[in-house]
Short mmCIF file of C-alpha atoms in Angstrom, two decimals:
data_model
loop_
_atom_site.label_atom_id
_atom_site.label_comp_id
_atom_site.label_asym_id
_atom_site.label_seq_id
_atom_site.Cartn_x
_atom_site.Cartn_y
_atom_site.Cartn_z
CA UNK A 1 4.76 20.28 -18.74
CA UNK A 2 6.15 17.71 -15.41
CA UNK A 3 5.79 20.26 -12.56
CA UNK A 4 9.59 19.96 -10.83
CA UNK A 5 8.88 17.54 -8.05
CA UNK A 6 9.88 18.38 -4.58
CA UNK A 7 12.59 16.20 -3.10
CA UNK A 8 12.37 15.39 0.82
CA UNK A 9 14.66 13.09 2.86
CA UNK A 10 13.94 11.34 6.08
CA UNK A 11 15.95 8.91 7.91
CA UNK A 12 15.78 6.40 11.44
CA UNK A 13 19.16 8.17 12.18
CA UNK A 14 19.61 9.87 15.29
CA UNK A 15 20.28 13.06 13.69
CA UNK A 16 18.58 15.09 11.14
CA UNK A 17 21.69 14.53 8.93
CA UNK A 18 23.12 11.17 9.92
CA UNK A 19 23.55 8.63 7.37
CA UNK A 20 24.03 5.30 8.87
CA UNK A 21 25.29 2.66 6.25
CA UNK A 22 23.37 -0.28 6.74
CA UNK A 23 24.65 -3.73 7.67
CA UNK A 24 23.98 -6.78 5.50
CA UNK A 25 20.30 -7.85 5.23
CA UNK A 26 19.32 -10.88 7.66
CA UNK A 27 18.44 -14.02 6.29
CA UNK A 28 15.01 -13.94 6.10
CA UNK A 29 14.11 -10.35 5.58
CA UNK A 30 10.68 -9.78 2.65
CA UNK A 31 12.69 -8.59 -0.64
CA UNK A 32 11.16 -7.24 -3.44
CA UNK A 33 13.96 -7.62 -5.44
CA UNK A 34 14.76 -10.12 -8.53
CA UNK A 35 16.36 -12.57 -6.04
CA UNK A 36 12.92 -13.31 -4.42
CA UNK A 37 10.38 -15.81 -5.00
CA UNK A 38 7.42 -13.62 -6.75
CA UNK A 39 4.46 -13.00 -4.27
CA UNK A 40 1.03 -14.12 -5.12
CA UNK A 41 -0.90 -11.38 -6.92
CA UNK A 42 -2.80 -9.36 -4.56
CA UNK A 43 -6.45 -9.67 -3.68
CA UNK A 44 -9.15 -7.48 -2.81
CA UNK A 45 -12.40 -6.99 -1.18
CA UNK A 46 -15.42 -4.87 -3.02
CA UNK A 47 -14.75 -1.11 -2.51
CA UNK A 48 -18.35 -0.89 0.47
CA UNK A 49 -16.32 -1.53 2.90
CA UNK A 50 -17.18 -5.53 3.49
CA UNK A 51 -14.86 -8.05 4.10
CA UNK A 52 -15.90 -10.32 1.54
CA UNK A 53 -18.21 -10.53 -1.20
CA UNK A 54 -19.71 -13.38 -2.84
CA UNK A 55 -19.31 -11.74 -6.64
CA UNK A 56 -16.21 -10.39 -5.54
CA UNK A 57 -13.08 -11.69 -7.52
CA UNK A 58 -10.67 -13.30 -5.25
CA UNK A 59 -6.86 -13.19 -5.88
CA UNK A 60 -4.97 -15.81 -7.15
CA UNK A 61 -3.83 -18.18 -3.73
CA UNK A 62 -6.73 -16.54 -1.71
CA UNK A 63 -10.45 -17.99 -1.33
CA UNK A 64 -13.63 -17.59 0.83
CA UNK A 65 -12.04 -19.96 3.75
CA UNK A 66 -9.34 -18.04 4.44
CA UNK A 67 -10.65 -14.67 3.44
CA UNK A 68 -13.57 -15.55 6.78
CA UNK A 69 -10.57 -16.68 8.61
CA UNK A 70 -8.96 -13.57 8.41
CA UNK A 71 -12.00 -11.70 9.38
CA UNK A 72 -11.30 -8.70 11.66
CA UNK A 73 -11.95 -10.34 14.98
CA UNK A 74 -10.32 -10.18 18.19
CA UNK A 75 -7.80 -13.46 17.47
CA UNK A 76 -6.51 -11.32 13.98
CA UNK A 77 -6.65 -8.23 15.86
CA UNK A 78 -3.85 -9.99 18.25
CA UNK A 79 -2.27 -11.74 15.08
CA UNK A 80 -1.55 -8.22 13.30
CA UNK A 81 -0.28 -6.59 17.31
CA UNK A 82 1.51 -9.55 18.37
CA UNK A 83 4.98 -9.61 19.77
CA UNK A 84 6.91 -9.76 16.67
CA UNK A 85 5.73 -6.15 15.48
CA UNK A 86 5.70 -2.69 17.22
CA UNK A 87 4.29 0.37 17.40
CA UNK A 88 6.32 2.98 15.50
CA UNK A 89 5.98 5.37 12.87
CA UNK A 90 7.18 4.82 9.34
CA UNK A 91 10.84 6.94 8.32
CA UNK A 92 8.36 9.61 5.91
CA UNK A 93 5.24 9.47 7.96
CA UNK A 94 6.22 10.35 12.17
CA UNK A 95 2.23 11.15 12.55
CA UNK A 96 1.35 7.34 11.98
CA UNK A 97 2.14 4.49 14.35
CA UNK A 98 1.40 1.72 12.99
CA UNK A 99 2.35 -2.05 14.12
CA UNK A 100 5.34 -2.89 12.16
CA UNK A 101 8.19 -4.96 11.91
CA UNK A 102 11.51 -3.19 12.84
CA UNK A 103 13.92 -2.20 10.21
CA UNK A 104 16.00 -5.30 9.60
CA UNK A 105 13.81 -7.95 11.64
CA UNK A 106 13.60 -11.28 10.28
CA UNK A 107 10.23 -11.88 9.15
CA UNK A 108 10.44 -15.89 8.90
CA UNK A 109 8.87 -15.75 12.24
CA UNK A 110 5.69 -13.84 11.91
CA UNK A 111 4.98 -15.47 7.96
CA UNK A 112 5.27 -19.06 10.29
CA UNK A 113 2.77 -17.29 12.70
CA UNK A 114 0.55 -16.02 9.98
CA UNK A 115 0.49 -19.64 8.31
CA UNK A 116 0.19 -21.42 11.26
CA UNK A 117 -2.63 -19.46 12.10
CA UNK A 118 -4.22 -20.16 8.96
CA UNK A 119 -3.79 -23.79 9.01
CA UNK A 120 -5.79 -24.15 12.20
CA UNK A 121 -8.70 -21.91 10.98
CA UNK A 122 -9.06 -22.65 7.01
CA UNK A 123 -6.51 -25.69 6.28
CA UNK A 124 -3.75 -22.76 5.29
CA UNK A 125 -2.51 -20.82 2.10
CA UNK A 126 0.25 -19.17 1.14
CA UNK A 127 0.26 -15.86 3.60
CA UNK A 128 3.24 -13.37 3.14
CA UNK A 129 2.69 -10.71 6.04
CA UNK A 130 3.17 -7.59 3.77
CA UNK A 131 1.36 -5.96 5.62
CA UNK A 132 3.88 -5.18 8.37
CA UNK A 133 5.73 -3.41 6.44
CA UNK A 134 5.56 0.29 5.63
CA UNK A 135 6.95 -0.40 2.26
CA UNK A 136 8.82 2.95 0.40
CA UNK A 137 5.85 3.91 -2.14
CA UNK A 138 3.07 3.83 0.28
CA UNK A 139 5.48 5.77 2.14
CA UNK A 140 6.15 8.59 -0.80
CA UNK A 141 2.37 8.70 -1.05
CA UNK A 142 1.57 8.56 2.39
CA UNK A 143 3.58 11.67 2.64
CA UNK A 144 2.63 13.83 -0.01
CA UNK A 145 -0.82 13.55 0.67
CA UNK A 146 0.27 14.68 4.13
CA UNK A 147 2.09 17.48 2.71
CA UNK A 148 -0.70 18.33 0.25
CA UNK A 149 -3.75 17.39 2.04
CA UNK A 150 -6.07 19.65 -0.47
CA UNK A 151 -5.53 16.66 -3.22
CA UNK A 152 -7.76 14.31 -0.61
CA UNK A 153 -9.54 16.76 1.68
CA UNK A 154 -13.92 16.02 1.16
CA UNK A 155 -12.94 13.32 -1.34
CA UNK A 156 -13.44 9.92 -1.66
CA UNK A 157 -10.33 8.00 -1.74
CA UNK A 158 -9.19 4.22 -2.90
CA UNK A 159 -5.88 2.79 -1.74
CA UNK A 160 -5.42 -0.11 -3.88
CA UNK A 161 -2.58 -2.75 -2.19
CA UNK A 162 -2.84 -1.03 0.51
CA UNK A 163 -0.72 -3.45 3.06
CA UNK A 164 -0.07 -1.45 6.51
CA UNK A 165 -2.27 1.25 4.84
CA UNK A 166 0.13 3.91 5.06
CA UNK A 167 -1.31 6.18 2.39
CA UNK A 168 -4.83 5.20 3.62
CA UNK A 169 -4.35 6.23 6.60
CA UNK A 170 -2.27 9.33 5.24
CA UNK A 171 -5.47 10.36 3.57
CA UNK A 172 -7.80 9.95 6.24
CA UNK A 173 -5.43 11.90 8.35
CA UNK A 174 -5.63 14.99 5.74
CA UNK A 175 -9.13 15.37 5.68
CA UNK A 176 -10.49 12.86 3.32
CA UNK A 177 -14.44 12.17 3.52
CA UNK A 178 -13.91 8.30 2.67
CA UNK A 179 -11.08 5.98 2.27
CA UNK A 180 -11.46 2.52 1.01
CA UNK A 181 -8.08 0.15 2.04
CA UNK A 182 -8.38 -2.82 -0.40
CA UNK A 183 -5.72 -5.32 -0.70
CA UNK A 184 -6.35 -8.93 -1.87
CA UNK A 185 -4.96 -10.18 1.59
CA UNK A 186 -7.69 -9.76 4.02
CA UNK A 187 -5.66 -9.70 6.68
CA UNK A 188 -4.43 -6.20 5.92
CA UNK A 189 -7.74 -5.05 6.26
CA UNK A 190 -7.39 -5.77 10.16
CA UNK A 191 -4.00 -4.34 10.05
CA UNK A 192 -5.22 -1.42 8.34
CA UNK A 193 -8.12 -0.92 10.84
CA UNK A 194 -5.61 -1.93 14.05
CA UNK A 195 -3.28 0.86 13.00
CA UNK A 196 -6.41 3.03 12.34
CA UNK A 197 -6.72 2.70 15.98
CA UNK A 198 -3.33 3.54 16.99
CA UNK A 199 -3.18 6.69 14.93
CA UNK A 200 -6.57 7.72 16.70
CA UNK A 201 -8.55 7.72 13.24
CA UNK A 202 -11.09 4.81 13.79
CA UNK A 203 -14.06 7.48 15.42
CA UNK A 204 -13.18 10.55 13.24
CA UNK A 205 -14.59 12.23 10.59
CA UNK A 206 -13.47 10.51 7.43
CA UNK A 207 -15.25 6.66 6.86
CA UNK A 208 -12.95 3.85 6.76
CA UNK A 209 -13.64 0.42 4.98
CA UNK A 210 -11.85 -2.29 3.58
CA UNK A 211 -11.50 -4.28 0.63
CA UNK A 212 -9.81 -7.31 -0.45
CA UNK A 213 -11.07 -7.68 -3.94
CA UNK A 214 -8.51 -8.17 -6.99
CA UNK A 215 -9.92 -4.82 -8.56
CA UNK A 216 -7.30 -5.10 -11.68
CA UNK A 217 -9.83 -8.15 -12.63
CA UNK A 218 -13.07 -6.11 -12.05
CA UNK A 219 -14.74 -4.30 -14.20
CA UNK A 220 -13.72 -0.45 -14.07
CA UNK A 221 -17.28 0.51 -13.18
CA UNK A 222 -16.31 -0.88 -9.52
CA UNK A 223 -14.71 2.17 -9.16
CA UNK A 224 -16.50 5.04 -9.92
CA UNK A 225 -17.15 5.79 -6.38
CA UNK A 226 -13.82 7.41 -6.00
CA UNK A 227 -12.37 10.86 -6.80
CA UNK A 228 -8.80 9.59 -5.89
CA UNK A 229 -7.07 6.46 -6.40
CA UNK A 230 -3.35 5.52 -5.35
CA UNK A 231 -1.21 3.31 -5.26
CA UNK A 232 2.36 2.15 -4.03
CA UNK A 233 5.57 -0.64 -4.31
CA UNK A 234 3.22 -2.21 -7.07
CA UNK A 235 5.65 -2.19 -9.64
CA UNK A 236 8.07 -4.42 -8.33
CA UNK A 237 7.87 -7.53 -11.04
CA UNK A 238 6.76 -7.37 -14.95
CA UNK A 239 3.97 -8.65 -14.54
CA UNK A 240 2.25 -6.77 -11.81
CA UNK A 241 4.40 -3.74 -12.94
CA UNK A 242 2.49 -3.67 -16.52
CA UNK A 243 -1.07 -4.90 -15.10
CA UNK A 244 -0.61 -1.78 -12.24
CA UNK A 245 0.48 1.02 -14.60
CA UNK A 246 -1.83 0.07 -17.12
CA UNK A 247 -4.85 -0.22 -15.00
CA UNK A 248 -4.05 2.77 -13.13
CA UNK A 249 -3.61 4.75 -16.98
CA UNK A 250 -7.13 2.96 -17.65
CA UNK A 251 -8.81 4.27 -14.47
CA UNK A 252 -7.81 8.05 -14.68
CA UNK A 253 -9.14 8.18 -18.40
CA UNK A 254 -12.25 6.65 -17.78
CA UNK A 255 -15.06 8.40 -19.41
CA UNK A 256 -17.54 6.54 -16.74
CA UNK A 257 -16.38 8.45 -14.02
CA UNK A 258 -18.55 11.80 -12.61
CA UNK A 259 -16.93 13.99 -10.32
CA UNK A 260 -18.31 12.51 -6.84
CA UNK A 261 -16.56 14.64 -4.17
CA UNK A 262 -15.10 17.91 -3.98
CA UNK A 263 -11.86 18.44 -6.09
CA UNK A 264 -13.20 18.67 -9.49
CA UNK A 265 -12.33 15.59 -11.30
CA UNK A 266 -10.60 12.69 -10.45
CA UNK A 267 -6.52 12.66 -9.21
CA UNK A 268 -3.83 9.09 -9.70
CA UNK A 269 -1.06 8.40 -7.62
CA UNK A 270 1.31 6.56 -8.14
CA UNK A 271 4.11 5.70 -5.90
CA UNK A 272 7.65 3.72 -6.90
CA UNK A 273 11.21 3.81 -5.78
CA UNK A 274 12.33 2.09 -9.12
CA UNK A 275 13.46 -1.37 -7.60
CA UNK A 276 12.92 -2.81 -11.16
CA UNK A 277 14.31 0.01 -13.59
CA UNK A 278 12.96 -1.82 -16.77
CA UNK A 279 9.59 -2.08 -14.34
CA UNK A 280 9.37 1.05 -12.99
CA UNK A 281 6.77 3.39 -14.32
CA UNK A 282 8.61 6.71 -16.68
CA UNK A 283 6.91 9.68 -18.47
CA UNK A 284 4.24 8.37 -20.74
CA UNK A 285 3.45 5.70 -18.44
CA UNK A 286 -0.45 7.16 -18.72
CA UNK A 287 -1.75 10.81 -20.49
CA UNK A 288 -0.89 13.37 -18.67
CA UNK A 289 0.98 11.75 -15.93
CA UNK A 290 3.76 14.15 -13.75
CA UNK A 291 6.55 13.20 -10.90
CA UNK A 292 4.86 15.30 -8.01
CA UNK A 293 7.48 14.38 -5.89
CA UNK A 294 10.44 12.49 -4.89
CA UNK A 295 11.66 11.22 -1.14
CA UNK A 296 14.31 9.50 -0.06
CA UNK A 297 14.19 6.88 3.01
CA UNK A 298 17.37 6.54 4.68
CA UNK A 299 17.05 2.73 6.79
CA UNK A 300 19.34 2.34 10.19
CA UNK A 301 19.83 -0.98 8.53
CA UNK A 302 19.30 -2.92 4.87
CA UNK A 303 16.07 -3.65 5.33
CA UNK A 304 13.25 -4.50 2.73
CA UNK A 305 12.83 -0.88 2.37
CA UNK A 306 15.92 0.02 0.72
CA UNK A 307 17.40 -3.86 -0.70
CA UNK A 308 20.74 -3.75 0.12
CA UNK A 309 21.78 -0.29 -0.15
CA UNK A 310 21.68 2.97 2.83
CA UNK A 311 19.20 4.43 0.96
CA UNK A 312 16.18 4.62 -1.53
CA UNK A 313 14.29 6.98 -3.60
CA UNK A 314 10.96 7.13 -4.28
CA UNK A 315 8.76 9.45 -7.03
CA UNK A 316 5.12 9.95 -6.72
CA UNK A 317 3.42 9.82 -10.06
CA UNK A 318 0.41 12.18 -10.34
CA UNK A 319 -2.30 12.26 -13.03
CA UNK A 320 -5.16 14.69 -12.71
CA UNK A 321 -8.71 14.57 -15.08
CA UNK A 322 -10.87 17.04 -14.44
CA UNK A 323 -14.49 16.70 -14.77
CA UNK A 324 -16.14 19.71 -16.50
#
């Protein structure tokens, strides 16, 4: 039986109440809705915390040039803190500043940056900055692992698109012994580890790496490291929607895995605020998976967060195996 998921709303209003209806969304803006032009498929690093890999498989648009361009160095560390982002927290997550666009910025200008900064050091590529933005299912996840820290706390943990690292950082926050950030842009992974900084998690406890293999092509065995893996915004076009969910499904039921940390068996997550109905993950979507929760971000203005409308929900999808 679906446990009734807890429902939580958080808004950039001034007031704990205020709903500001937002104004039109500037030319410009990411949008991860149908009207968009799909963006390339992800890539990531291996899960040991390098920044490349020679047997790693690379994304589609991404290669070895610009994967050593974007190395975390002190010219990407200034890319990913420049003057086009800022440090804020997220509407679900107040305990993590992270360098972000602001809610409704135009983000032609840092994509030029990114590219142009590309072009100079590895002849260029296609380079969507997705990572500064603390998109609304990294968000959801973010926050109930926050709100639930004992489903990360002495585990190892894999946050697969990670972007801004929101729910990576979420779970090193809550007391998880390892936390992997992989994303198939590796210029995330610097974003990731600059916002590890500002949130003052870089010298704690809990080991941070990065990752920017495409995992969904590796073999499942690449995996087995980790007692949770999560995910969010994934499920935003068929193809990626399908390739997520059933990778994800494929991951918590696989027989390979031996309980590694404390917990008992390994935990999913899933986070999606349906931008795609026909996409979006519903029950079935894997055995035995639950809505956990259910948030709702409420934007000062349209933003990429919430496409045209005030508001969004998100659900967090939960599956739990235990290892006996």
């Amino acid at each position: 039986m679906a446990s009734a998921a807890a429902v939580v709303r958080a808004s950039t209003a001034a007031g704990p109440s205020s709903r500001i209806v937002a104004a039109p969304r500037p030319r410009g803006s990411i949008h991860r809705g149908t009207s968009c032009s799909p963006r390339p498929r992800r890539r990531r690093t291996r899960p040991d915390g390098a920044s490349s890999s020679a047997g790693a498989v690379m994304g589609d648009g991404w290669d070895a040039r610009l994967a050593d361009a974007f190395r975390d160095c002190p010219e990407t560390r200034a890319l990913v803190t420049c003057d086009l982002v800022a440090l804020r927290s997220c509407e679900l997550c107040p305990e993590l500043p992270m360098w972000l666009l602001n809610d409704g910025d135009d983000v032609l200008a840092l994509w030029e940056r990114t590219e142009s900064f590309a072009a100079a050091s590895s002849g260029g590529g296609l380079c969507p900055p997705y990572w500064a933005v603390p998109w609304v299912g990294g968000q959801g996840v973010a926050r109930y692992i926050l709100d639930n820290p004992e489903v990360v706390r002495g585990r190892s943990v894999l946050d697969v698109g990670s972007g801004c690292g929101v729910a990576a950082l979420a779970a090193a926050r809550a007391g998880a012994a390892r936390v992997c950030a992989n994303d198939i842009d590796p210029l995330a992974a610097v974003a990731f580890l600059a916002n590890a900084d500002a949130c003052g998690l870089s010298n704690g406890p809990c080991t941070l790496e990065t990752s920017h293999e495409d995992l969904l092509r590796a073999p499942i065995s690449r995996i087995r490291a980790y007692d949770v893996v999560m995910a969010g915004d994934v499920c935003f076009v068929k193809g990626l929607a399908e390739a997520f969910q059933s990778w994800l499904s494929a991951v918590a039921e696989d027989d390979g895995y031996g309980c590694v940390g404390a917990g008992g068996g390994r935990t999913v997550l899933l986070g999606d605020p349906a931008r795609q109905t026909r996409w979006a993950p519903t029950a079935g979507w894997a055995v035995g998976a639950r809505r956990a929760a259910e948030y709702e971000v409420v934007t000062a203005a349209t933003s990429a967060l919430t496409e045209g409308a005030a508001a969004r929900m998100t659900t967090v999808w939960r599956v739990d195996r235990p290892v006996v």
